[in-house]
N, CA, C and O atoms as a DFTB+ gen file, in Angstrom:
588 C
 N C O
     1  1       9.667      -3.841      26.736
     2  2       9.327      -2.996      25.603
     3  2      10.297      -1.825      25.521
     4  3      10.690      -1.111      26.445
     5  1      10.640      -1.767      24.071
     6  2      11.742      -0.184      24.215
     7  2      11.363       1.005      24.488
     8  3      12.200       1.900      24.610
     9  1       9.801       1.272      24.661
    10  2       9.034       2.710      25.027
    11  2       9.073       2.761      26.463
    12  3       9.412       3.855      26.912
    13  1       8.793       1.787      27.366
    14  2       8.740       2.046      28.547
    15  2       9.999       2.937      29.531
    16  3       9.769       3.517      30.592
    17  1      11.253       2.847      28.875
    18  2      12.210       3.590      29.720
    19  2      11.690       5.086      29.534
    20  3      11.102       5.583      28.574
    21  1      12.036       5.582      30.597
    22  2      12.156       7.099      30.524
    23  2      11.157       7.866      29.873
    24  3      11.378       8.869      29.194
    25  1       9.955       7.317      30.123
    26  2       8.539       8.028      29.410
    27  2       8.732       9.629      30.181
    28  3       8.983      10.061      31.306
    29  1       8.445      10.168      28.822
    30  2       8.175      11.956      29.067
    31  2       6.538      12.082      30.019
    32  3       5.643      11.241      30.103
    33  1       6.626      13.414      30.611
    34  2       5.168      13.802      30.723
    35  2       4.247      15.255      29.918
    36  3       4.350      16.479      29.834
    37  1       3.563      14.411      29.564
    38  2       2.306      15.625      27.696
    39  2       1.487      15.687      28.454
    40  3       0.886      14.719      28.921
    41  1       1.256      17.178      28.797
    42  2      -0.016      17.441      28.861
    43  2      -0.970      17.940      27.809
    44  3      -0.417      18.568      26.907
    45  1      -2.281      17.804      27.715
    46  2      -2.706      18.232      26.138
    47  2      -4.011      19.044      26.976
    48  3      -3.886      18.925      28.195
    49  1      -4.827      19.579      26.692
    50  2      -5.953      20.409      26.592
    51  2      -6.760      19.756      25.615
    52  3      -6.785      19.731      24.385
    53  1      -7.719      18.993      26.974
    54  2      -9.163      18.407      25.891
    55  2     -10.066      19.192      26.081
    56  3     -11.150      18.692      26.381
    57  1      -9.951      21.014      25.960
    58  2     -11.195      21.544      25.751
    59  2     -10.400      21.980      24.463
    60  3     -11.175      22.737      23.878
    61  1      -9.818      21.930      24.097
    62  2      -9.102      22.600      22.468
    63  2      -8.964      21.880      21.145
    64  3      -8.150      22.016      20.231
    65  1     -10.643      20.568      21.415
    66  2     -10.082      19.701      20.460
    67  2     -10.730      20.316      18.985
    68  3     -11.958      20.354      18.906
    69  1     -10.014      20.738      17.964
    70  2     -10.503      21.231      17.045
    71  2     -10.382      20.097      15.651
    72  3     -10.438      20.427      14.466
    73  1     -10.222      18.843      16.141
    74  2     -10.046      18.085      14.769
    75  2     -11.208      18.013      13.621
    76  3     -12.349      18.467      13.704
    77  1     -10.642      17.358      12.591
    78  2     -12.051      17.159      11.585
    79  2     -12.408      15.981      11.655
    80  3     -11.589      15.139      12.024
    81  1     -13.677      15.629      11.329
    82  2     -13.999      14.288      11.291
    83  2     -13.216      13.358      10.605
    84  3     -12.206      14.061      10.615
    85  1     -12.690      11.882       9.743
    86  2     -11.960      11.183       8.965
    87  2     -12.592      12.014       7.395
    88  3     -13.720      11.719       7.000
    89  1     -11.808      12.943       6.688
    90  2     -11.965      13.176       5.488
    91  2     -12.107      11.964       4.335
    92  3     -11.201      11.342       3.779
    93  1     -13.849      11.823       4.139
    94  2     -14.262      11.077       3.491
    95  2     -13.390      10.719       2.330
    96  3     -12.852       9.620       2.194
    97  1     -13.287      11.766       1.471
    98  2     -12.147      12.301      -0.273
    99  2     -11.082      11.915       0.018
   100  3     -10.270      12.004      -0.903
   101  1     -10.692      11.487       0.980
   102  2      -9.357      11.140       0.947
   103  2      -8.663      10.437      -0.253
   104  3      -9.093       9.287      -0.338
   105  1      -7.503      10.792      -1.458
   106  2      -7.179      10.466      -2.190
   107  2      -5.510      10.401      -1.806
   108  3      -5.009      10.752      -0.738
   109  1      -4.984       9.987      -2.699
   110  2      -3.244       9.286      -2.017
   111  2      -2.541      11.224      -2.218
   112  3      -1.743      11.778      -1.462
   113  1      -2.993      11.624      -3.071
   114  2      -2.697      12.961      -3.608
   115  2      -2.936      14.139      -2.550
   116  3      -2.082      14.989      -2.297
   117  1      -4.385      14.070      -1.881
   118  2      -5.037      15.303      -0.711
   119  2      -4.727      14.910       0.834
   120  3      -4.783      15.743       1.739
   121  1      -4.326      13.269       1.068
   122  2      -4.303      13.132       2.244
   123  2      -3.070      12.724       2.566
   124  3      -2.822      12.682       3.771
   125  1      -2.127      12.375       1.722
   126  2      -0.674      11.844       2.150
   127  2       0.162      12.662       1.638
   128  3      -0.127      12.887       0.463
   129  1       1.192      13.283       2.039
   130  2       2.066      13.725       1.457
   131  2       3.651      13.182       1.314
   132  3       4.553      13.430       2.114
   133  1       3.780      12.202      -0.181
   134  2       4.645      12.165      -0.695
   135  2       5.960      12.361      -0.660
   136  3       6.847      11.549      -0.924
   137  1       6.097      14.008      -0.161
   138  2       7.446      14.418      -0.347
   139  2       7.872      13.982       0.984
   140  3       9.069      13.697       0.997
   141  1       7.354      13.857       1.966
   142  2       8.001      13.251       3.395
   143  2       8.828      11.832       2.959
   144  3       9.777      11.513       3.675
   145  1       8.584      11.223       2.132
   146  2       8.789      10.198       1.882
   147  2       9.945      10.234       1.135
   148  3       9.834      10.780       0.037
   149  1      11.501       9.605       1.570
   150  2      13.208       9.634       0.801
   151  2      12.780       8.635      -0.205
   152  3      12.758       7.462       0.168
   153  1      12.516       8.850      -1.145
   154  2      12.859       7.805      -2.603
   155  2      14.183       7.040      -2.541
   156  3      14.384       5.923      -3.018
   157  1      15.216       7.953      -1.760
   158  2      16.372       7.182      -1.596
   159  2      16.765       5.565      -0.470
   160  3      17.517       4.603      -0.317
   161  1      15.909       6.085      -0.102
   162  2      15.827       5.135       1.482
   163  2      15.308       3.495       0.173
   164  3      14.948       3.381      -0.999
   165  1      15.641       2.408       1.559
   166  2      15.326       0.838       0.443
   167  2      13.913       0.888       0.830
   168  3      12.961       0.591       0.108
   169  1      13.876       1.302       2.063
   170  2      12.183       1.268       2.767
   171  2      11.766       2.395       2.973
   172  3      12.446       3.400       3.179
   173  1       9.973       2.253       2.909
   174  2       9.765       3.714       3.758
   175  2       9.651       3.375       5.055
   176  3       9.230       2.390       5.660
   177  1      10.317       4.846       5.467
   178  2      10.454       5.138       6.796
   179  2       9.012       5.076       8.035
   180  3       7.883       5.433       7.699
   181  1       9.265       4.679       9.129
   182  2       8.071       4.515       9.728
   183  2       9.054       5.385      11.336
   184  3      10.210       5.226      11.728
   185  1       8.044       6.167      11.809
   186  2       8.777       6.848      12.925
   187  2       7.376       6.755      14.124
   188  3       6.172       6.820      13.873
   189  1       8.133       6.566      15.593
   190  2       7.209       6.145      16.468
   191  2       7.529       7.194      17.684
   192  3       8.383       7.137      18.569
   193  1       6.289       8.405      17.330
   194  2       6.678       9.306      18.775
   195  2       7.409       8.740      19.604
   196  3       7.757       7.559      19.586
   197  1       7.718       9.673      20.487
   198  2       8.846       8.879      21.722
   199  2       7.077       8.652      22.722
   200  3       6.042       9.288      22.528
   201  1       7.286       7.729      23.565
   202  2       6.422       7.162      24.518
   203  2       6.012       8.853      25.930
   204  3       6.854       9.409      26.636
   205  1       4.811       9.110      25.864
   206  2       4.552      10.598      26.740
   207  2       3.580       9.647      27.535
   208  3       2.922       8.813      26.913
   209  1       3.513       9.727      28.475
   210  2       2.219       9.644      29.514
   211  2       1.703      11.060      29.550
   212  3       2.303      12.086      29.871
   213  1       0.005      10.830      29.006
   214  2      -0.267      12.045      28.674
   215  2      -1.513      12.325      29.524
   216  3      -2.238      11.335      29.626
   217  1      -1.917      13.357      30.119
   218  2      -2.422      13.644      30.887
   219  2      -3.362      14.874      30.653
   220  3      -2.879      15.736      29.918
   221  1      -4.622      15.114      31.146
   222  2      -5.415      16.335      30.942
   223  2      -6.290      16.729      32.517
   224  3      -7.432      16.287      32.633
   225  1      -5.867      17.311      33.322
   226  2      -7.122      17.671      34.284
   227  2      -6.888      16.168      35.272
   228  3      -5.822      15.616      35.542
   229  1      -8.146      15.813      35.631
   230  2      -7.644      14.439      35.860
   231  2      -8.083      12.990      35.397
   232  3      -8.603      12.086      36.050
   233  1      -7.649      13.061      33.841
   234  2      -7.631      11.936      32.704
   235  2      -6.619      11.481      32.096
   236  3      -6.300      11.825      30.958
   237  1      -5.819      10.394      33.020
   238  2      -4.388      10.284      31.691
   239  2      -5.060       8.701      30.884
   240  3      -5.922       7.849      31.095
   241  1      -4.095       9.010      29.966
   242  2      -3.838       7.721      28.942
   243  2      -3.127       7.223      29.337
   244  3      -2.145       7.700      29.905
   245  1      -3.438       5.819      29.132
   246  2      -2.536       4.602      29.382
   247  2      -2.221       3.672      28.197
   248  3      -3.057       3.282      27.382
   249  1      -1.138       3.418      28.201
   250  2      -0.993       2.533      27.028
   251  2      -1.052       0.817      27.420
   252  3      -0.394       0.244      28.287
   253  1      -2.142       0.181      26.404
   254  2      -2.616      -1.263      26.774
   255  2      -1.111      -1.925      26.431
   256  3      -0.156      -1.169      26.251
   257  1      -0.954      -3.419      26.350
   258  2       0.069      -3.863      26.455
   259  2      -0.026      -4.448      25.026
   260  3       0.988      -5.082      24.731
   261  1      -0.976      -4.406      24.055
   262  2      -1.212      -5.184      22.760
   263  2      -0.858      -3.718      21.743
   264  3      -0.370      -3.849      20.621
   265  1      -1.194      -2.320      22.351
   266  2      -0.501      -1.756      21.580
   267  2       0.746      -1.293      21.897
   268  3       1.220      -0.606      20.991
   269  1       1.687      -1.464      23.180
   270  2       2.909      -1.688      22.776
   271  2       3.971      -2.708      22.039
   272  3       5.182      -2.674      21.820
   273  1       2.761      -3.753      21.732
   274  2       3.515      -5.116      21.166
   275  2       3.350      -4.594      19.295
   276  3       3.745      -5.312      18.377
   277  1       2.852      -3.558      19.147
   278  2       2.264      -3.482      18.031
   279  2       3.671      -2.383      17.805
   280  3       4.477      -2.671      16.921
   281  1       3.864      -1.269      18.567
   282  2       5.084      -0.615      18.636
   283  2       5.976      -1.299      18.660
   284  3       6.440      -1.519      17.542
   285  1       6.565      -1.865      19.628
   286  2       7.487      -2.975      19.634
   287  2       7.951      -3.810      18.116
   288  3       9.044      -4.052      17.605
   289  1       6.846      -4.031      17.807
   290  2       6.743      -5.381      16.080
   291  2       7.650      -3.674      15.286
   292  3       8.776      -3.921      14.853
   293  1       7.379      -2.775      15.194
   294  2       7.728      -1.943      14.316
   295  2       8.886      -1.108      14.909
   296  3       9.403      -0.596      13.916
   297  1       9.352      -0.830      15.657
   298  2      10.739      -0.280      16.320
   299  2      11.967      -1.352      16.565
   300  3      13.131      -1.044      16.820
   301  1      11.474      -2.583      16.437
   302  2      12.357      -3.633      15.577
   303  2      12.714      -3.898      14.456
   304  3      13.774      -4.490      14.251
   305  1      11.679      -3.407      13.227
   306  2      11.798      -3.314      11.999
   307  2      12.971      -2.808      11.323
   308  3      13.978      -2.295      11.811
   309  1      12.633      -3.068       9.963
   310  2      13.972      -2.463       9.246
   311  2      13.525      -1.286       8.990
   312  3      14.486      -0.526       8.868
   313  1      12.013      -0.471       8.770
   314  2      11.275      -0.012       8.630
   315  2      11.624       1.359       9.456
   316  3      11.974       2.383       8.869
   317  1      11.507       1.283      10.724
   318  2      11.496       1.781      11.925
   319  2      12.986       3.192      11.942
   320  3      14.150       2.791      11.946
   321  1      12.758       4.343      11.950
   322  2      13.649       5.404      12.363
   323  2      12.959       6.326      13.076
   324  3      11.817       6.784      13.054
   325  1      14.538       6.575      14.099
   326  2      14.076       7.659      15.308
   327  2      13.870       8.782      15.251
   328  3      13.221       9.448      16.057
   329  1      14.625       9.293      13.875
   330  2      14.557      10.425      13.409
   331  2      13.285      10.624      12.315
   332  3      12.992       9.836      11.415
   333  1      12.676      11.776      12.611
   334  2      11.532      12.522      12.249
   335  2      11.732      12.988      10.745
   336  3      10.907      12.945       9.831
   337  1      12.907      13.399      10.728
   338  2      12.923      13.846       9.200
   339  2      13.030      12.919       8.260
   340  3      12.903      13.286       7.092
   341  1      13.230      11.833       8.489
   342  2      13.480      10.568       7.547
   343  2      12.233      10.109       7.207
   344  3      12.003       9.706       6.067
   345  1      11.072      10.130       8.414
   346  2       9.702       9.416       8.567
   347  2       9.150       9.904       7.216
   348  3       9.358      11.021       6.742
   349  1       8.364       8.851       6.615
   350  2       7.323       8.857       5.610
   351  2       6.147       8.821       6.592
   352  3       5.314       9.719       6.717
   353  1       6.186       7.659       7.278
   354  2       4.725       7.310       8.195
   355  2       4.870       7.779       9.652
   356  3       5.888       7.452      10.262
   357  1       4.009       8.455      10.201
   358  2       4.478       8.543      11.526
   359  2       3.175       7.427      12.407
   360  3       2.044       7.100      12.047
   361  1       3.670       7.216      13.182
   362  2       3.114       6.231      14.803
   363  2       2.588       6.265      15.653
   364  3       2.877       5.284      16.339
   365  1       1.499       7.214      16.357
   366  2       1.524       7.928      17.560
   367  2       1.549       6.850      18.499
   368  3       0.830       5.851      18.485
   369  1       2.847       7.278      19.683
   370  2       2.857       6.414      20.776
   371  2       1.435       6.328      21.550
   372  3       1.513       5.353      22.297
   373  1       0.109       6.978      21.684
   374  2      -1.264       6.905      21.910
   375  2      -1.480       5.758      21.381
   376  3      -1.024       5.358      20.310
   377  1      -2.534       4.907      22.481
   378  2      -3.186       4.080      22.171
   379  2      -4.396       4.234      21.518
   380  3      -5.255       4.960      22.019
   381  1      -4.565       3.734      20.614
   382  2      -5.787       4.130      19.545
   383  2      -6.685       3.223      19.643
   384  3      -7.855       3.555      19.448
   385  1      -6.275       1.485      20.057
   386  2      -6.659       0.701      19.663
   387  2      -8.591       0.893      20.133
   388  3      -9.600       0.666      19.465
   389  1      -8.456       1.260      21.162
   390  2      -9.902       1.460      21.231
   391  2     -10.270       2.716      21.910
   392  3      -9.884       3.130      23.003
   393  1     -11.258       3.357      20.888
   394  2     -11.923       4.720      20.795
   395  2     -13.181       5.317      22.012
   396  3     -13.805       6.290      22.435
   397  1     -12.923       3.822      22.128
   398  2     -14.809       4.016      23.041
   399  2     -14.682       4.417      24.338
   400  3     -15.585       4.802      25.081
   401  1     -13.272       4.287      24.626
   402  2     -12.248       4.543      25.739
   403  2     -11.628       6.261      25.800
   404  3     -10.654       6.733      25.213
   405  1     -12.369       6.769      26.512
   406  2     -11.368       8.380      26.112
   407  2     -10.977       9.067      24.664
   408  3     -10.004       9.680      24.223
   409  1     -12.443       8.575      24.088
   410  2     -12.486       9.321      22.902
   411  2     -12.173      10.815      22.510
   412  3     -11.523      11.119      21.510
   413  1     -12.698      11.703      23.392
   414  2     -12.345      12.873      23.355
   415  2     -11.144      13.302      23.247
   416  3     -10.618      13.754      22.231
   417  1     -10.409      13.094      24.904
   418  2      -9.722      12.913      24.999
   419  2      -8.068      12.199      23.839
   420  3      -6.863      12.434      23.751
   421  1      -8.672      11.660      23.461
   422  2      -7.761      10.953      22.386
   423  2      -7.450      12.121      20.847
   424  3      -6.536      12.800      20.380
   425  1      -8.508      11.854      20.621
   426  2      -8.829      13.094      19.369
   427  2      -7.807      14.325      20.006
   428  3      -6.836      14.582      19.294
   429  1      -7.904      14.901      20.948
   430  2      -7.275      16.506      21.553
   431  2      -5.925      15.960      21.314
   432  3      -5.184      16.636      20.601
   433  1      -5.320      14.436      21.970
   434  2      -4.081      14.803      22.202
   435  2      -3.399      14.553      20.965
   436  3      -2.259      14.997      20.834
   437  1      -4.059      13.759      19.838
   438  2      -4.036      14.002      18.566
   439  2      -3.249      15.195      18.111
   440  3      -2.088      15.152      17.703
   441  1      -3.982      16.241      18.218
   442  2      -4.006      16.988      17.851
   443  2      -2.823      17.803      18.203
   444  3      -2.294      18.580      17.408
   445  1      -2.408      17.599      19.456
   446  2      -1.210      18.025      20.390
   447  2       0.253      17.900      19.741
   448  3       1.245      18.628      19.788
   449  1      -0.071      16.472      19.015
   450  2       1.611      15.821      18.665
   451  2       2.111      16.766      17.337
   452  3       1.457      17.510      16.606
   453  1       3.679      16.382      17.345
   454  2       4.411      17.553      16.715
   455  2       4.053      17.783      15.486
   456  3       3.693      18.922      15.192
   457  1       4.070      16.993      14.731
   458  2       3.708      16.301      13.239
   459  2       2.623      16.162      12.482
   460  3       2.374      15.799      11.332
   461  1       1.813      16.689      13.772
   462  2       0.325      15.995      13.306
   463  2      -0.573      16.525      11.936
   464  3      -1.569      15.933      11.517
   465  1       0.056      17.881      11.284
   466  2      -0.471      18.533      10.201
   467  2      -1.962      18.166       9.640
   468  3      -2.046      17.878       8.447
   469  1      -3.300      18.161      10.552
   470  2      -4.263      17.543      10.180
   471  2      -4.337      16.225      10.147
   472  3      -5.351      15.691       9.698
   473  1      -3.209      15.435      10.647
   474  2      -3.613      14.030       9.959
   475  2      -2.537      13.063       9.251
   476  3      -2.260      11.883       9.467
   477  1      -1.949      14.155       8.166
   478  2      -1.144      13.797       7.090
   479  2       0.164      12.849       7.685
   480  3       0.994      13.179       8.532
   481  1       0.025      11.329       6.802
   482  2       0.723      10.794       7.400
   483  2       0.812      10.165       8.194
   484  3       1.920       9.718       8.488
   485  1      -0.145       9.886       8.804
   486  2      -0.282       9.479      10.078
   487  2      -1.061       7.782      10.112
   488  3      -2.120       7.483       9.561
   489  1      -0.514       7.220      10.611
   490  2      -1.310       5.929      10.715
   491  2      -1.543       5.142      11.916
   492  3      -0.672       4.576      12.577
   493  1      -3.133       5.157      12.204
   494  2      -3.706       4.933      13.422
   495  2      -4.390       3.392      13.647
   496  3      -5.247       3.094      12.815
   497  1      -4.242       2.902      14.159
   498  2      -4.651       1.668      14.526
   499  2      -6.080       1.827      15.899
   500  3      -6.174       2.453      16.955
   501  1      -7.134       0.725      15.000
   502  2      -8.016       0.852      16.349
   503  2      -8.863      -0.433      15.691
   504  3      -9.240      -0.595      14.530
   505  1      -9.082      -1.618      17.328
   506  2      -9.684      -2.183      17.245
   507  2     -11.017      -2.398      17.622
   508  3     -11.564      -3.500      17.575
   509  1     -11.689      -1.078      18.095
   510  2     -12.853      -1.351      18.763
   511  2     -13.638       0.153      19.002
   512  3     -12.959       1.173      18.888
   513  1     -15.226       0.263      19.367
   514  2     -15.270       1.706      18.952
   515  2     -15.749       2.086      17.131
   516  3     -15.223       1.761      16.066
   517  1     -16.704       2.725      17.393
   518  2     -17.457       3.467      16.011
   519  2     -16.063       4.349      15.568
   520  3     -15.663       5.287      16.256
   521  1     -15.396       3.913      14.334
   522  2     -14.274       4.434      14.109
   523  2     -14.980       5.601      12.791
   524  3     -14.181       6.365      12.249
   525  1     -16.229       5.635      12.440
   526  2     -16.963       6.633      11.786
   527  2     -16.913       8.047      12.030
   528  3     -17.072       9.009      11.278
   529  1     -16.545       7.909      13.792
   530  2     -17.437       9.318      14.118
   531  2     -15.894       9.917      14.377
   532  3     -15.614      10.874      13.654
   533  1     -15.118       9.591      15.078
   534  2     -13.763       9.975      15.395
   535  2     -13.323      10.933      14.637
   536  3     -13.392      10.862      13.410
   537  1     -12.675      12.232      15.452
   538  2     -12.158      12.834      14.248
   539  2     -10.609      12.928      14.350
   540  3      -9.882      13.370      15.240
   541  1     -10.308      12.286      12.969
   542  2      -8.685      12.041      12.799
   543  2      -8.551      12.891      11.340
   544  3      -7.820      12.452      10.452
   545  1      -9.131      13.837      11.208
   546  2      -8.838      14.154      10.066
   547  2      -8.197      13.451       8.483
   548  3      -8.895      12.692       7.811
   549  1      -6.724      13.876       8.051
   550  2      -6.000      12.847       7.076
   551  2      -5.329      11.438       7.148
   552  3      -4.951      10.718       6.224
   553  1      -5.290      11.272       8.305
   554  2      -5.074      10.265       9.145
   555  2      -5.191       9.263       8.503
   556  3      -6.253       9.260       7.880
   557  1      -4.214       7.849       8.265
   558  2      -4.733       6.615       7.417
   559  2      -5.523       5.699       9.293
   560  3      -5.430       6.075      10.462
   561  1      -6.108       4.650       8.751
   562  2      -6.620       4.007       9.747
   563  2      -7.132       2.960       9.196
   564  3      -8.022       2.765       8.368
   565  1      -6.085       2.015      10.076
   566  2      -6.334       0.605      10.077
   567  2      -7.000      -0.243      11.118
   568  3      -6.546      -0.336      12.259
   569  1      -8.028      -0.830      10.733
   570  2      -9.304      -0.859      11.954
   571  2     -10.211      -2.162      10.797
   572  3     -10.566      -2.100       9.620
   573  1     -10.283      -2.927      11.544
   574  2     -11.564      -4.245      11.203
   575  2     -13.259      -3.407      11.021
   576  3     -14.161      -3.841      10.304
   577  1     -13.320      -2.312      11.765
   578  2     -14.785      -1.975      11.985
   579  2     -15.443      -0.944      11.360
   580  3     -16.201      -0.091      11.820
   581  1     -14.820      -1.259       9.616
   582  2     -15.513      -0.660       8.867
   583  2     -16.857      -1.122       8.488
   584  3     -17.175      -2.311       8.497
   585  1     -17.886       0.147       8.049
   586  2     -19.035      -0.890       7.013
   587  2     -18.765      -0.673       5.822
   588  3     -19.393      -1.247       4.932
């Protein structure tokens, strides 16, 4: 996998998690912002934090091996740039896929990453886990376990 070299170390503070729940209103207008996005580019841009082993107290994250294949599918893409200012969509190298797992935890370090402006932009993947209660604020989220 191309994330595994040279992983950084994030520490985040999961007593500082101040996120909002998934903003119900979400409209393409209040929750995405547009102008991140080069009209010039053939594609939009998709950007994938660099890979952090992230750590709190003594709780790190680990990344499963189905969501680095999911990174992987998209840092191969044509899609895919390293650079931040180009990104329309950003990636978090965090495993999202399941919530039920270091939920808290997850939400804080959320909150931690550079970009994270509430949410905006952001597209989270999770397969498992009440993805209702989570708070990702503007966050898009792609997840089977809606009702």
């Amino acid at each position: 996998h191309f994330l595994v070299h040279n992983p950084q170390y994030r520490q985040f503070s999961s007593l500082d998690n101040k996120g909002s729940l998934k903003e119900k209103d979400c409209l393409f207008h209040t929750c995405f912002d547009i102008n991140r996005c080069n009209l010039h580019h053939k594609n939009i841009k998709v950007h994938i934090y660099p890979l952090a082993k992230l750590y709190s107290g003594d709780t790190s994250l680990h990344i499963s091996n189905e969501y680095l294949n999911i990174l992987d599918t998209i840092h191969s893409s044509e899609y895919y740039t390293s650079d931040p200012s180009e990104a329309c969509i950003f990636i978090p190298s965090l495993d999202t896929l399941n919530f039920q797992i270091h939920r808290t935890e997850i939400e804080s370090a959320l909150q931690s990453l550079d970009f994270w402006d509430g949410g905006k932009n952001h597209l989270l993947f999770s397969f498992f886990g009440d993805v209702e209660e989570v708070k990702i604020g503007k966050a898009m989220l792609a997840s089977p376990n809606f009702n």
